[in-house]
XYZ file of C-alpha atoms in Angstrom:
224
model
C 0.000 0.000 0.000
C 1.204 3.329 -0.612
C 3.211 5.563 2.132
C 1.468 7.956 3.717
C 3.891 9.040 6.921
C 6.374 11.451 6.773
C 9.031 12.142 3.917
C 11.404 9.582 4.572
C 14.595 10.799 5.140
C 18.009 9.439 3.070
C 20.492 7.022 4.818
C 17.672 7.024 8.266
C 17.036 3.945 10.017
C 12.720 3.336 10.368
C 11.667 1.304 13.436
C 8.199 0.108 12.691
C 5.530 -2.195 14.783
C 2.416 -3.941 13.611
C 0.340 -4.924 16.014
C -2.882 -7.269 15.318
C -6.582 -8.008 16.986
C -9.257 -10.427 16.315
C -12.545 -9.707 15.862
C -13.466 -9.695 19.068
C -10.608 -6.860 19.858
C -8.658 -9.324 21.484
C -4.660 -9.188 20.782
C -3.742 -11.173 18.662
C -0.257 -10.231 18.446
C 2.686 -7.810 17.085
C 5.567 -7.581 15.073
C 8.386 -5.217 14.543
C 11.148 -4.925 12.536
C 13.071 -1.669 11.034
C 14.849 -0.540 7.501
C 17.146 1.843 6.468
C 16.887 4.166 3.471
C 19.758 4.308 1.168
C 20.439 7.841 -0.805
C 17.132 9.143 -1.878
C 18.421 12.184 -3.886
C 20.771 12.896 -6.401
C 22.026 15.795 -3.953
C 22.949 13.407 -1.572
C 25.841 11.796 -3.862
C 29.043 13.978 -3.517
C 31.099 11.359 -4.945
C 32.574 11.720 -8.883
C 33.625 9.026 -10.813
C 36.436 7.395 -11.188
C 38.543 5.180 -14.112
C 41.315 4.346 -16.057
C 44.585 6.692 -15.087
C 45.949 8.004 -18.384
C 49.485 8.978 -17.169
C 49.538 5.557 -15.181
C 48.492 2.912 -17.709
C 48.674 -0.841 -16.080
C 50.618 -3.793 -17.313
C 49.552 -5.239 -20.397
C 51.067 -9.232 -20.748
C 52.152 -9.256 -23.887
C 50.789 -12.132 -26.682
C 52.559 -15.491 -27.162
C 52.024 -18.231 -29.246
C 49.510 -19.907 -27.807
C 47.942 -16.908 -26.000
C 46.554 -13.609 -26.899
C 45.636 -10.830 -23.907
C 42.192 -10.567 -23.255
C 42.049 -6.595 -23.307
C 43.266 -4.305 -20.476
C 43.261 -4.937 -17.164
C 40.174 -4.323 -15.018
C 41.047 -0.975 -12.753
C 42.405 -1.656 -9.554
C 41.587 1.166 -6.985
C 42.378 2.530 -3.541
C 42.014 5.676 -1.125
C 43.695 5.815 1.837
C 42.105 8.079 4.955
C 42.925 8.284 8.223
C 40.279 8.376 11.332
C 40.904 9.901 14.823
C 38.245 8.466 16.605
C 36.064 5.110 16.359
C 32.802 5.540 14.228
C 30.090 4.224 15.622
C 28.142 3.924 12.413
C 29.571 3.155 8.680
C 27.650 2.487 5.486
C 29.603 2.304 2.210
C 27.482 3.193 -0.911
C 28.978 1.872 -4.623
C 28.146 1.131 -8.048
C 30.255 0.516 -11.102
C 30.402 0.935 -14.726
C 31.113 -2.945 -15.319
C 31.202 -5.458 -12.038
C 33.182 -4.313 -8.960
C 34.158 -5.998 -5.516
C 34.901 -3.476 -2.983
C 37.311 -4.173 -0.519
C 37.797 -1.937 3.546
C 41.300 -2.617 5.282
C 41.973 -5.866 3.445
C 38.785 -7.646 3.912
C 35.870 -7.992 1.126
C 33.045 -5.763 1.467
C 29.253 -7.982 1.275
C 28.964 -11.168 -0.745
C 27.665 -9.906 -3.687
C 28.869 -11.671 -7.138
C 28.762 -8.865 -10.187
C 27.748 -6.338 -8.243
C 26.063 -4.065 -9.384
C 24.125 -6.568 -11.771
C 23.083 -5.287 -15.288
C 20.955 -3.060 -15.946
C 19.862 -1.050 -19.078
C 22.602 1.191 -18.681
C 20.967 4.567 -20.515
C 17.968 4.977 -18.261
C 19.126 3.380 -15.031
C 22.048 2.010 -12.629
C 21.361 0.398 -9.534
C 24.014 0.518 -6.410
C 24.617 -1.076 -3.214
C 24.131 -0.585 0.467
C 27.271 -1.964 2.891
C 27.342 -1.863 6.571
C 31.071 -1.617 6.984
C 31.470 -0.239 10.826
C 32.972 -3.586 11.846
C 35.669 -3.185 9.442
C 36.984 0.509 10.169
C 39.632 1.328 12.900
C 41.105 4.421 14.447
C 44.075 5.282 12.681
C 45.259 4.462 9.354
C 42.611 2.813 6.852
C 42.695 1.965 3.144
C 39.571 1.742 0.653
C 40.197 -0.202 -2.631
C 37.901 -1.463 -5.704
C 38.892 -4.098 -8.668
C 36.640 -3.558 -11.180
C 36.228 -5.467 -14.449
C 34.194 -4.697 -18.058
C 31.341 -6.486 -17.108
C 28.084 -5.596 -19.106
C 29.069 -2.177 -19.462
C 32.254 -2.327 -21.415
C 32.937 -6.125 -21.709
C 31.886 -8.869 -24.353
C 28.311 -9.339 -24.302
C 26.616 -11.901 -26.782
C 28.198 -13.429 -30.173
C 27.523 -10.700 -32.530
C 31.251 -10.359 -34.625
C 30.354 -6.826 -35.320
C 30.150 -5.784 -32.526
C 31.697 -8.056 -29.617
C 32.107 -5.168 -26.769
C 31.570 -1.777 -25.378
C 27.954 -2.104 -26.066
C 27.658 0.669 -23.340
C 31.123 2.779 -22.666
C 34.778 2.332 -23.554
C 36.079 1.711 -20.137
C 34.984 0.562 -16.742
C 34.169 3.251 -13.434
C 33.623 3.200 -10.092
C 31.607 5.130 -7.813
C 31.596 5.445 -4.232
C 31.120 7.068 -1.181
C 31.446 5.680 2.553
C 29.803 7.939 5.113
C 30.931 7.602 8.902
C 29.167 9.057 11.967
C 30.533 9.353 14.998
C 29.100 9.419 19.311
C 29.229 13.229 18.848
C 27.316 13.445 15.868
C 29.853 14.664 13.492
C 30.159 12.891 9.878
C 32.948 11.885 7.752
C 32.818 11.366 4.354
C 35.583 9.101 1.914
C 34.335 9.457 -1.534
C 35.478 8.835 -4.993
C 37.299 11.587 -6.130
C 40.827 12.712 -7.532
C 42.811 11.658 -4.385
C 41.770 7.848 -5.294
C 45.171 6.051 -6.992
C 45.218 3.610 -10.022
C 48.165 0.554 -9.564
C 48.675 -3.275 -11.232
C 47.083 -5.829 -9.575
C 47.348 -9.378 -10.107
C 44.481 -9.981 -12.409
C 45.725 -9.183 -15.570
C 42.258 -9.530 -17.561
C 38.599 -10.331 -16.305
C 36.088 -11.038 -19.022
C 32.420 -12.435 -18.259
C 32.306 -14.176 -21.729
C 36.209 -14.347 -22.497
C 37.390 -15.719 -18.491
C 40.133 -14.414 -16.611
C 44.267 -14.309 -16.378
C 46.117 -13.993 -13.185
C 49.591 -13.540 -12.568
C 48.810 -15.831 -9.682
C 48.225 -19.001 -12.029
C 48.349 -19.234 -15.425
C 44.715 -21.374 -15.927
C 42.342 -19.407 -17.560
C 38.419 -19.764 -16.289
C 35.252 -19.318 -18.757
C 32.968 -17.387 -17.238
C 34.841 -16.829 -14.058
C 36.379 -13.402 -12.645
């Protein structure tokens, strides 16, 4: 049924209770349960995007006889910020152009596989919603992203005319991790210029085409 309380404010937590009664007007029970809004308004995204690094190209393997590169690496991304106190709240907000797996202090970031999905690019993107407190400390912390060609950029489908880049040349990232703190105050790490491009060890990731890895030389179909 449709809403009819209050606007509903962006990244809020809503604690809601249903109770129930017979027809008698006896109880009959209750429920309650809560969710949180993501960000409602395009005002409430101060993050840019981000991609390839054109004075900072990565590592391209070069062909051999029995293997030719896949295409350029998928971008490998991190941000490094520093805290002074412990947050008591954390929510990490991110979408890509392609498939990205976010990653805070070392540790993944959700369980999502191809995140953000596809979508029909031109009208719509979707993005994801992260609790990440648990994985922030005072001091020192890093923020990093690999992200591939996916659906945006990648090879979609068998047509020989037209193999890839259905959508865009090259694969981006967006993000923006807000932190709250006891007194209040906010701090925000969002994609922006002070986020740095470097090689990584997956050398090409491909949804159709598979992956390489410096790691091991077996190349997956399908895999990333």
């Amino acid at each position: 049924m449709p809403w009819d309380g209050p606007v509903l404010r962006s990244a809020t937590r809503y604690h809601w209770r249903v109770e129930v009664w017979d027809e008698t007007g006896a109880a009959a029970g209750a429920g309650e349960s809560w969710f949180e809004t993501g960000l409602l308004h395009r005002d409430d995204w101060t993050a840019v995007w981000v991609g390839r690094d054109s004075h900072a190209q990565p590592v391209f393997d070069p062909p051999t006889d029995h293997d030719e590169p896949l295409g350029e690496p998928p971008l490998n991304l991190r941000r490094e910020f520093e805290l002074a106190r412990e947050p008591v709240r954390a929510r990490l907000y991110a979408t890509a152009h392609g498939v990205y797996e976010a990653s805070l202090n070392g540790v993944r970031v959700g369980d999502v596989e191809l995140a953000p999905g596809w979508t029909e690019y031109h009208h719509r993107l979707q993005y994801q919603t992260y609790d990440v407190t648990a994985l922030l400390r005072t001091g020192d912390n890093a923020l990093g992203a690999v992200v591939a060609d996916g659906w945006w950029s990648g090879f979609v489908g068998f047509d020989e005319r037209r193999p890839a880049r259905h959508y865009g040349e090259h694969p981006g990232f967006l993000a923006q991790l807000v932190i709250d703190f006891a007194d209040g105050s906010r701090q925000v790490v969002a994609t922006d210029t002070a986020w740095a491009e470097r090689s990584g060890a997956v050398r090409s990731a491909d949804l159709l085409m598979g992956s390489t890895s410096t790691r091991r030389s077996r190349r997956g179909r399908g895999s990333r």
